[in-house]
Amino acid sequence: MTITKEDLLEARYRTEKYIHNTPVLSSSTFNSAIGGSIFFKCENFQKAGAFKSRGAINAVFSISSQEISKGVATHSSGNHAAALARAAYLRNTKAWIVMPENAPKVKIEAVKNYGGTIIFCKPTLSARESALQEIIDKTGAIEIHPYNNEKVIAGQSTAVQEILEVIPRPEIIITPVGGGGLLSGSALAAHHFSPGTKVFAAEPLNANDAFLSFTSGTFIPSVNPQTIADGLLTSLGDITFPIIQNHVNKIITTDERSIIKAMKWIWERMKLVIEPSSAVPVAAIFNNPEIFQNKTTVVVLSGGNVDLTKLPWQ
Amino acid sequence: MTITKEDLLEARYRTEKYIHNTPVLSSSTFNSAIGGSIFFKCENFQKAGAFKSRGAINAVFSISSQEISKGVATHSSGNHAAALARAAYLRNTKAWIVMPENAPKVKIEAVKNYGGTIIFCKPTLSARESALQEIIDKTGAIEIHPYNNEKVIAGQSTAVQEILEVIPRPEIIITPVGGGGLLSGSALAAHHFSPGTKVFAAEPLNANDAFLSFTSGTFIPSVNPQTIADGLLTSLGDITFPIIQNHVNKIITTDERSIIKAMKWIWERMKLVIEPSSAVPVAAIFNNPEIFQNKTTVVVLSGGNVDLTKLPWQ
């Protein structure tokens, strides 16, 4: 199954009423520093604090009334967990969320706030997968994977669809890449609605599975990656990887120090609370200004969920 | 000299090209919590990080070419210092800024970034005033007071002028009050352009000189106020106080704990970096929801300049 232009348009129509059309901001200081024209799509302002609400809403609202009645399920310790719980709440169904027992309290609270049911498990991928399978077997809930899911990818494409309505034909769109849901959705949106736009990804050097897979042409998963960008720990999926191979132009990796510096810069100068994952493309631009000089670039600031009592510069 | 409707319109025209028309944001969670419709005017996104850029630009660009050549001067350890340095830079003249020797490093850097010349003094009001007089005597620079100045007040009014273009006839506008520049400018703008709108102020209980002056009808200055809202330590001036007496409807005081809680709420939920002074009206709304229920209210988030390594909840 491929994701068509119509799937993207349908996702836009389906999600519109449940998500924010987030603002696009810019900074003259940043533009002067880089010598280009950089715009920031503020998905940190998105419902539940991250772009993940787009994919979750599109997936949950694509399911028939009959099928949805048994609820949805996923394993996630991050933004997809809260986004899915919220989408299920809005669809008037249940969400079963498998979370590692060491998940941040703030993420657990977010899922609870939206009425999601949490199943705690040991913090390993196999424990997460088996706990998820168990709950699906027991409840008949439908699994909504955080990124390796066509409806989720089509949902994530809506951020770029919105961008193109306010910044027509940017030369570059850059997003962070973890599992590749946002990146592949963005790449498909650019491909169909602004074919002249290049799509770049930014990835932590310490979790560079997408970079390695992309440059080698073979899927190479992350092994125990250690990065402050906690939204980018996952590896690409078998749906996202081919889309990225076909439609992404470049993946830029960034070191941890640059990520923290870029994050602090955005907080301090643009007064935006962004999470470390959002800072990865900002760091990529700071470290490679020559690529962005004299160009119009849109950065997707993917989310803003951080623990304010544990900031990386302290 | 009174400030007329024409002065306000002139200020708008004069400042437009040097300041941001900042966005107005809202939060459905906040609205549900209060039971009203609350909008936030994001002056934390303003040039130099605070509404102060408006008044500084209007004052500096109101001065004749001949007079401006000797530069401008002020004493300030806060946002007015950077705003005035920036305005002078844009007018191609000098800014002499008297700052207490214990001023935060980030504020000193901001003034230097805009090319202002800093004169350090002991951290007392009398030391500041005498250092300022000395530099004025020596250079012939024109003093631009941070709030007790008609052009500054007219400049600050432009935030509310912008608000009324996107939120016509709100029932309430609420701003923080320190020296009263933003409050008196806002009250005049509402008076002239939206006479049905009530203007409220919010003030820290620990620096409640405006509240005491307003309710007693007699000017009562602050004496050594201690509040986290470092932008609101100053007392009203003899120009701002009468405007506030005539055109402000209510001043609400808030305790320190509520200010910190409101500040954290805005960071965490709205992903906006705001300084403690901006959180004071938010705290006033949280503590008095009955006043704002079923009403349309606009809060001016006055600024976003904070030291990210010293956050009040840590």
XYZ file of C-alpha atoms in Angstrom:
628
model
C 0.000 0.000 0.000
C 1.380 3.389 -0.935
C 0.368 6.720 0.475
C -1.229 8.835 -2.228
C -1.781 12.539 -2.623
C -5.444 11.889 -1.825
C -4.474 10.194 1.446
C -2.601 13.338 2.434
C -5.506 15.610 1.521
C -7.919 13.347 3.349
C -5.699 13.466 6.424
C -5.794 17.247 6.317
C -9.563 17.285 6.073
C -9.981 14.611 8.758
C -7.672 16.150 11.336
C -8.340 19.854 10.814
C -10.921 20.247 13.515
C -8.948 18.421 16.207
C -5.528 19.966 15.793
C -4.016 23.453 15.809
C -2.888 25.079 12.608
C 0.225 26.180 14.470
C 1.924 29.521 13.849
C 5.069 29.992 11.789
C 7.563 32.328 13.472
C 10.922 33.773 12.520
C 13.833 35.587 14.134
C 15.744 38.388 12.441
C 18.739 37.590 14.669
C 18.751 33.990 13.473
C 18.351 35.069 9.859
C 21.295 37.464 10.157
C 23.446 34.836 11.838
C 22.795 32.354 9.037
C 22.409 34.713 6.108
C 19.189 33.014 5.046
C 15.485 33.209 5.607
C 14.459 30.652 8.217
C 10.913 29.995 9.405
C 9.897 27.894 12.375
C 6.695 25.827 12.336
C 5.722 25.733 16.008
C 4.518 22.198 16.656
C 5.534 22.749 20.268
C 2.223 24.665 20.381
C 0.360 21.638 18.980
C -2.310 19.861 21.024
C -0.630 17.602 23.597
C 2.570 19.556 22.895
C 3.873 17.824 19.749
C 3.152 17.038 16.088
C 2.231 13.495 17.174
C -1.389 14.642 17.668
C -1.721 14.884 13.889
C -0.898 11.253 13.146
C -2.816 9.927 16.124
C -5.985 11.802 15.150
C -5.739 10.716 11.515
C -5.214 7.067 12.459
C -7.930 6.904 15.106
C -10.506 8.758 12.997
C -9.770 6.564 9.957
C -11.031 3.447 11.714
C -14.686 2.437 11.237
C -17.133 2.966 14.087
C -17.476 -0.750 14.567
C -13.773 -1.493 14.696
C -12.944 1.446 16.945
C -15.289 0.293 19.708
C -12.697 -2.014 21.236
C -10.205 0.803 21.559
C -6.658 1.432 20.406
C -3.299 0.457 21.859
C 0.360 1.319 21.549
C 3.622 1.232 23.410
C 5.316 4.568 23.874
C 6.980 6.502 26.630
C 6.767 9.711 24.702
C 4.546 12.141 22.858
C 2.684 9.493 20.848
C 1.315 8.065 24.108
C -0.443 11.300 25.092
C -1.482 12.033 21.498
C -3.103 8.625 21.115
C -4.868 8.854 24.477
C -6.242 12.241 23.415
C -7.354 10.975 19.992
C -9.136 7.993 21.591
C -10.849 10.304 24.073
C -12.095 12.492 21.229
C -13.289 9.407 19.343
C -15.059 8.270 22.508
C -13.105 5.030 22.760
C -10.399 3.543 24.963
C -6.631 3.821 24.698
C -4.317 1.219 26.229
C -0.825 2.591 26.537
C 2.108 0.357 27.410
C 4.764 2.465 29.124
C 8.088 1.514 30.717
C 7.913 1.759 34.498
C 10.665 4.411 34.437
C 8.768 6.726 32.062
C 8.889 10.405 33.091
C 6.102 11.321 35.511
C 4.997 14.213 33.297
C 4.401 11.819 30.355
C 2.437 9.430 32.589
C 0.290 12.318 33.849
C -0.399 13.478 30.288
C -1.750 10.057 29.300
C -3.874 9.905 32.445
C -5.222 13.410 31.830
C -6.663 12.249 28.525
C -8.189 9.181 30.180
C -5.738 6.628 28.753
C -5.208 3.340 30.580
C -1.544 2.715 31.292
C 0.041 -0.720 31.458
C 3.484 -0.521 32.981
C 6.245 -2.898 31.930
C 10.001 -3.347 32.237
C 11.936 -0.756 30.228
C 13.048 -3.045 27.383
C 11.725 -3.246 23.852
C 10.816 -6.919 24.210
C 8.914 -6.293 27.461
C 7.057 -3.451 25.758
C 6.186 -5.530 22.734
C 4.976 -8.513 24.720
C 2.911 -6.327 27.084
C 1.333 -4.692 24.043
C 0.543 -8.041 22.414
C -1.009 -9.249 25.629
C -3.363 -6.284 25.942
C -4.333 -6.526 22.265
C -5.105 -10.222 22.650
C -7.181 -9.514 25.732
C -9.130 -6.479 24.540
C -9.194 -6.663 20.774
C -7.819 -3.108 20.655
C -6.279 -1.937 17.378
C -2.557 -1.169 17.467
C -1.576 2.304 16.361
C 2.170 2.275 15.798
C 3.860 5.621 16.546
C 5.326 5.991 13.058
C 5.328 2.812 10.961
C 1.687 3.255 9.972
C 0.359 4.847 6.767
C -2.406 6.791 8.476
C 0.018 8.139 11.040
C 2.441 9.207 8.300
C -0.357 10.859 6.308
C -1.423 12.635 9.497
C 2.085 13.950 10.124
C 2.143 15.317 6.566
C -0.432 17.934 7.536
C 2.191 20.107 9.252
C 3.944 20.619 5.910
C 0.607 21.037 4.129
C -0.096 23.941 6.489
C 3.400 25.360 6.014
C 3.007 25.506 2.248
C -0.097 27.651 2.621
C 1.865 30.389 4.374
C 5.367 29.865 2.924
C 4.813 28.813 -0.680
C 7.662 26.896 -2.326
C 10.373 27.089 0.348
C 13.716 25.834 -0.919
C 14.262 23.570 2.094
C 12.118 21.930 4.756
C 14.032 20.346 7.623
C 12.640 18.109 10.364
C 14.156 15.902 13.032
C 14.163 12.146 12.376
C 13.567 9.368 14.890
C 11.289 6.630 13.556
C 10.672 8.760 10.488
C 6.931 9.443 10.739
C 7.246 13.214 10.603
C 10.064 13.071 8.072
C 8.324 10.708 5.650
C 5.010 12.591 5.966
C 6.825 15.868 5.327
C 8.704 14.412 2.351
C 5.474 13.123 0.802
C 3.743 16.464 1.308
C 6.633 18.301 -0.351
C 6.734 15.745 -3.179
C 3.041 16.194 -3.956
C 2.454 19.851 -3.156
C 5.823 21.587 -3.653
C 8.044 19.338 -5.758
C 10.832 21.918 -5.976
C 11.313 21.894 -2.195
C 14.171 19.819 -0.814
C 13.483 17.870 2.350
C 16.310 17.461 4.847
C 16.424 15.639 8.138
C 18.505 16.289 11.205
C 19.518 13.492 13.538
C 21.658 13.221 16.663
C 25.061 11.751 15.854
C 24.537 9.533 18.889
C 21.402 7.990 17.351
C 22.379 8.105 13.679
C 20.556 5.008 12.438
C 18.595 6.999 9.846
C 21.789 8.602 8.537
C 23.532 5.221 8.294
C 20.521 3.540 6.694
C 20.005 6.418 4.276
C 23.619 6.618 3.136
C 24.180 2.843 2.936
C 20.799 2.042 1.415
C 20.311 -0.781 3.940
C 18.236 -0.644 7.079
C 20.562 -0.289 10.074
C 18.796 -0.064 13.446
C 19.974 1.940 16.464
C 21.604 -0.058 19.194
C 21.101 1.456 22.625
C 21.422 5.080 21.454
C 22.265 7.714 24.085
C 21.082 11.194 23.220
C 19.381 14.040 24.986
C 16.899 14.118 22.104
C 14.617 11.578 23.762
C 12.095 11.705 20.913
C 14.660 10.416 18.411
C 15.790 7.151 19.976
C 13.748 4.883 17.706
C 14.909 3.356 14.430
C 13.248 3.772 11.043
C 10.447 1.373 10.099
C 9.864 -0.641 6.941
C 7.222 1.844 5.799
C 9.084 5.049 6.637
C 12.515 3.971 5.350
C 11.584 3.556 1.656
C 9.698 6.872 1.635
C 12.757 8.561 3.090
C 15.031 6.868 0.544
C 12.838 8.082 -2.293
C 11.966 11.590 -1.191
C 14.523 12.937 1.283
C 17.573 14.802 -0.014
C 19.951 14.838 2.911
C 20.358 13.813 6.548
C 22.583 16.001 8.722
C 23.872 14.708 12.051
C 24.601 16.889 15.078
C 26.532 16.367 18.287
C 24.928 16.592 21.727
C 26.621 19.851 22.690
C 25.260 21.597 19.591
C 21.767 20.287 20.308
C 21.781 21.722 23.831
C 23.238 25.009 22.619
C 20.591 25.303 19.891
C 17.828 24.447 22.349
C 18.991 27.130 24.763
C 19.268 29.628 21.909
C 15.639 29.058 20.898
C 14.433 29.400 24.494
C 16.520 32.482 25.176
C 16.120 34.370 21.930
C 12.806 33.182 20.509
C 11.139 32.608 23.917
C 9.880 29.208 22.782
C 9.867 26.163 25.023
C 11.033 23.352 22.743
C 12.168 19.860 23.599
C 15.661 18.652 22.673
C 14.408 16.784 19.565
C 13.144 20.081 18.124
C 16.569 21.621 18.569
C 18.307 19.039 16.388
C 17.472 20.725 13.033
C 18.281 24.121 14.567
C 21.713 22.783 15.523
C 22.117 21.377 12.010
C 21.524 24.861 10.579
C 23.875 26.569 13.050
C 26.605 24.051 12.222
C 26.146 24.201 8.445
C 25.110 27.762 7.589
C 26.533 27.497 4.057
C 23.763 25.047 3.117
C 21.035 27.491 4.164
C 22.551 30.781 3.014
C 20.370 32.854 0.692
C 17.650 30.229 0.912
C 14.173 30.039 2.386
C 14.036 27.197 4.888
C 11.255 25.964 7.136
C 12.206 24.096 10.310
C 9.602 21.947 12.006
C 9.950 22.479 15.759
C 8.482 19.098 16.557
C 7.427 19.467 20.187
C 7.751 21.243 23.506
C 7.354 18.616 26.193
C 10.192 18.886 28.671
C 10.602 18.486 32.388
C 11.176 22.082 33.488
C 12.968 20.964 36.610
C 15.639 19.058 34.644
C 17.043 21.327 31.971
C 20.159 20.199 30.109
C 22.146 23.391 30.673
C 21.968 23.149 34.427
C 0.490 68.006 28.659
C -2.072 65.316 28.076
C -1.717 62.359 25.768
C -4.296 62.572 23.004
C -5.817 60.034 20.674
C -3.623 61.523 17.940
C -0.511 60.903 20.047
C -1.455 57.253 20.262
C -2.088 56.974 16.534
C 1.154 58.783 15.782
C 3.009 56.360 18.057
C 1.545 53.456 16.137
C 2.618 54.946 12.832
C 6.065 55.917 14.123
C 6.935 52.589 15.719
C 5.353 50.148 13.268
C 8.413 49.483 11.220
C 10.750 48.902 14.175
C 8.653 46.606 16.313
C 6.870 43.277 15.934
C 3.119 43.116 15.692
C 3.257 40.199 18.110
C 0.911 37.220 17.864
C -2.114 36.675 20.086
C -2.371 33.075 21.338
C -4.867 31.151 23.417
C -5.136 27.866 25.284
C -8.275 25.762 25.358
C -7.085 24.220 28.639
C -6.790 27.646 30.231
C -10.174 28.680 28.875
C -11.810 25.559 30.300
C -10.112 26.041 33.657
C -11.401 29.620 33.915
C -14.688 29.288 32.041
C -13.878 32.326 29.925
C -12.199 33.261 26.709
C -8.644 34.405 27.412
C -6.166 35.672 24.817
C -2.478 36.279 25.350
C -0.662 39.110 23.580
C 2.880 37.782 23.274
C 5.154 40.727 24.036
C 7.718 38.161 25.145
C 8.249 37.802 21.360
C 8.781 41.581 21.026
C 12.122 42.986 19.851
C 14.592 42.896 22.748
C 12.200 40.527 24.501
C 9.658 42.936 26.017
C 7.021 45.602 25.282
C 9.584 48.223 26.343
C 10.820 48.400 22.742
C 7.577 50.157 21.812
C 7.974 53.104 24.188
C 11.709 53.428 23.581
C 11.255 53.580 19.810
C 8.434 56.104 20.046
C 10.399 58.354 22.400
C 13.683 58.209 20.490
C 12.062 58.719 17.088
C 9.992 61.654 18.371
C 13.085 63.739 19.034
C 14.298 66.126 16.332
C 17.404 65.239 14.325
C 19.308 68.087 15.907
C 18.430 67.230 19.475
C 19.006 63.493 19.063
C 22.619 63.967 17.982
C 23.890 64.100 21.572
C 22.294 60.773 22.375
C 19.844 59.513 24.973
C 20.302 58.340 28.541
C 18.448 56.467 31.245
C 18.984 54.435 34.358
C 17.582 50.940 34.254
C 18.676 47.461 35.156
C 15.912 45.916 33.129
C 14.194 45.698 29.779
C 14.068 49.462 29.179
C 17.872 49.521 29.133
C 18.142 47.129 26.181
C 15.121 48.652 24.450
C 16.601 52.151 24.643
C 20.025 50.981 23.452
C 18.320 49.317 20.485
C 16.229 52.392 19.676
C 19.311 54.637 19.803
C 21.190 52.231 17.550
C 18.349 52.341 15.015
C 18.267 56.154 15.218
C 22.024 56.161 14.690
C 22.787 57.892 17.968
C 24.311 57.012 21.341
C 22.673 55.522 24.422
C 24.163 56.002 27.893
C 22.724 53.463 30.274
C 23.295 53.741 34.006
C 23.080 50.259 35.520
C 23.661 49.038 39.060
C 26.887 47.078 39.336
C 24.910 43.992 40.407
C 22.668 43.987 37.298
C 22.158 40.530 35.766
C 24.856 39.639 33.265
C 22.274 38.830 30.590
C 20.834 42.372 30.833
C 24.309 43.910 30.609
C 25.064 41.798 27.526
C 21.805 42.850 25.872
C 22.684 46.548 26.236
C 26.183 45.923 24.907
C 24.822 43.944 21.962
C 22.888 46.996 20.833
C 25.956 49.190 21.219
C 24.840 51.002 24.381
C 27.438 52.536 26.687
C 27.037 51.337 30.255
C 27.886 53.416 33.315
C 27.956 51.244 36.402
C 26.950 52.619 39.800
C 26.092 51.438 43.303
C 22.727 49.654 43.416
C 20.734 52.421 45.109
C 18.207 54.791 43.576
C 20.194 57.867 44.630
C 23.423 56.503 43.132
C 21.550 55.745 39.921
C 19.996 59.192 39.762
C 23.237 61.041 40.421
C 25.171 58.926 37.912
C 22.492 59.668 35.321
C 22.581 63.413 36.063
C 26.343 63.394 35.746
C 26.324 61.748 32.321
C 23.574 64.075 31.087
C 25.523 67.121 32.283
C 28.634 65.824 30.579
C 27.173 64.711 27.241
C 23.991 66.716 26.749
C 22.110 63.430 26.204
C 18.329 63.499 26.519
C 16.863 61.490 29.372
C 14.277 58.889 28.386
C 12.532 57.822 31.560
C 11.368 54.179 31.494
C 7.704 55.040 32.125
C 7.082 58.564 33.366
C 7.292 60.035 29.861
C 4.389 60.809 27.522
C 6.101 59.454 24.430
C 7.000 56.242 26.204
C 3.404 55.838 27.416
C 2.031 56.515 23.924
C 4.495 53.948 22.579
C 3.360 51.314 25.062
C -0.245 51.923 23.961
C 0.514 50.344 20.602
C 0.305 46.803 22.046
C -3.370 47.372 22.862
C -3.924 49.120 19.527
C -2.712 45.941 17.834
C -4.839 43.752 20.112
C -8.024 45.620 19.191
C -7.425 44.874 15.516
C -7.583 41.135 16.128
C -9.846 40.946 19.209
C -12.364 43.742 18.761
C -14.055 44.991 21.935
C -12.751 42.559 24.537
C -14.532 42.926 27.859
C -11.284 43.065 29.844
C -7.642 43.868 29.146
C -5.234 43.037 31.953
C -1.562 43.997 32.198
C 1.038 43.893 34.954
C 1.838 47.199 36.679
C 5.249 48.423 37.849
C 5.871 52.079 37.016
C 2.645 52.094 35.043
C 3.890 52.809 31.505
C 2.282 49.761 29.934
C -0.823 50.073 32.099
C -1.431 53.759 31.404
C -0.746 53.322 27.687
C -3.120 50.358 27.576
C -5.794 52.269 29.502
C -5.547 55.240 27.130
C -5.753 52.971 24.085
C -8.846 51.250 25.467
C -10.388 54.615 26.398
C -9.957 55.994 22.901
C -10.413 52.917 20.729
C -12.624 50.539 22.726
C -14.384 52.515 25.434
C -16.472 49.552 26.588
C -13.362 47.558 27.520
C -12.392 47.478 31.184
C -8.690 47.750 31.955
C -7.348 45.828 34.934
C -3.874 45.643 36.366
C -2.163 42.873 38.266
C 0.531 43.609 40.822
C 2.601 41.514 43.215
C 1.277 41.804 46.773
C 4.906 42.299 47.800
C 5.204 45.424 45.618
C 1.660 46.754 45.907
C 2.328 50.484 45.674
C 0.037 50.885 42.657
C -2.771 49.058 44.461
C -2.343 51.214 47.566
C -2.074 54.437 45.562
C -5.051 53.510 43.409
C -7.340 52.582 46.288
C -6.324 55.456 48.570
C -6.201 58.083 45.835
C -2.815 59.287 47.137
C 0.585 58.419 45.681
C 2.236 55.834 47.937
C 5.687 54.686 46.745
C 7.146 51.193 47.198
C 9.691 50.848 49.969
C 12.265 48.167 49.268
C 9.832 45.742 47.609
C 10.827 42.071 47.430
C 9.217 40.153 44.594
C 10.283 37.672 41.991
C 8.624 39.930 39.410
C 11.757 42.003 38.887
C 10.093 44.191 36.252
C 7.532 45.484 38.766
C 9.709 46.897 41.541
C 9.274 50.550 40.555
C 6.603 52.915 41.857
C 4.081 54.845 39.755
C 5.105 58.234 38.369
C 3.301 61.569 38.433
C 2.304 61.124 34.781
C 1.218 57.479 34.956
C -0.665 57.686 38.259
C -3.386 60.168 37.159
C -3.983 58.236 33.925
C -4.384 55.049 35.939
C -6.729 56.792 38.387
C -8.899 57.999 35.524
C -8.926 55.008 33.206
C -8.154 51.799 35.092
C -10.995 49.824 36.640
C -9.292 47.502 39.088
C -5.904 46.411 40.426
C -5.604 42.806 41.596
C -2.688 41.734 43.804
C -1.125 38.285 43.776
C 1.194 36.433 46.120
C 4.629 35.177 45.093
C 3.681 31.510 45.111
C 0.831 32.121 42.676
C 3.131 34.110 40.379
C 5.642 31.258 40.181
C 2.872 28.703 39.690
C 1.321 30.762 36.877
C 4.711 31.275 35.232
C 5.403 27.539 35.269
C 1.926 26.843 33.912
C 2.504 29.119 30.911
C 5.907 27.548 30.195
C 4.643 24.002 30.616
C 1.288 24.216 28.918
C 1.625 27.073 26.427
C 5.338 26.516 25.726
C 6.052 30.205 26.121
C 9.106 31.548 27.889
C 7.773 34.448 29.950
C 9.411 36.395 32.730
C 7.862 36.509 36.203
C 6.288 39.958 35.618
C 4.256 38.508 32.733
C 2.911 35.793 35.002
C 1.378 38.259 37.468
C -1.848 38.847 35.453
C -2.053 35.117 34.730
C -1.911 34.454 38.473
C -4.585 37.124 39.031
C -6.892 35.260 36.650
C -6.175 31.843 38.176
C -6.900 33.247 41.646
C -10.075 35.117 40.678
C -11.760 33.084 37.925
C -15.206 34.472 38.817
C -14.178 37.896 37.486
C -13.247 36.457 34.080
C -15.965 33.842 33.631
C -17.998 34.129 30.435
C -15.915 37.105 29.393
C -13.375 37.818 26.666
C -10.114 38.913 28.268
C -6.762 39.828 26.759
C -3.657 39.427 28.912
C -0.524 41.270 27.926
C 2.426 38.919 28.476
C 4.860 41.762 28.959
C 8.217 40.098 28.359
C 10.323 36.968 28.243
C 13.762 37.901 29.527
C 14.826 35.433 32.187
C 18.042 33.815 33.247
C 17.475 30.217 32.151
C 19.992 28.938 34.668
C 18.066 30.405 37.632
C 14.447 29.383 37.374
C 12.188 30.060 40.357
C 10.821 26.522 40.629
C 14.220 24.979 41.091
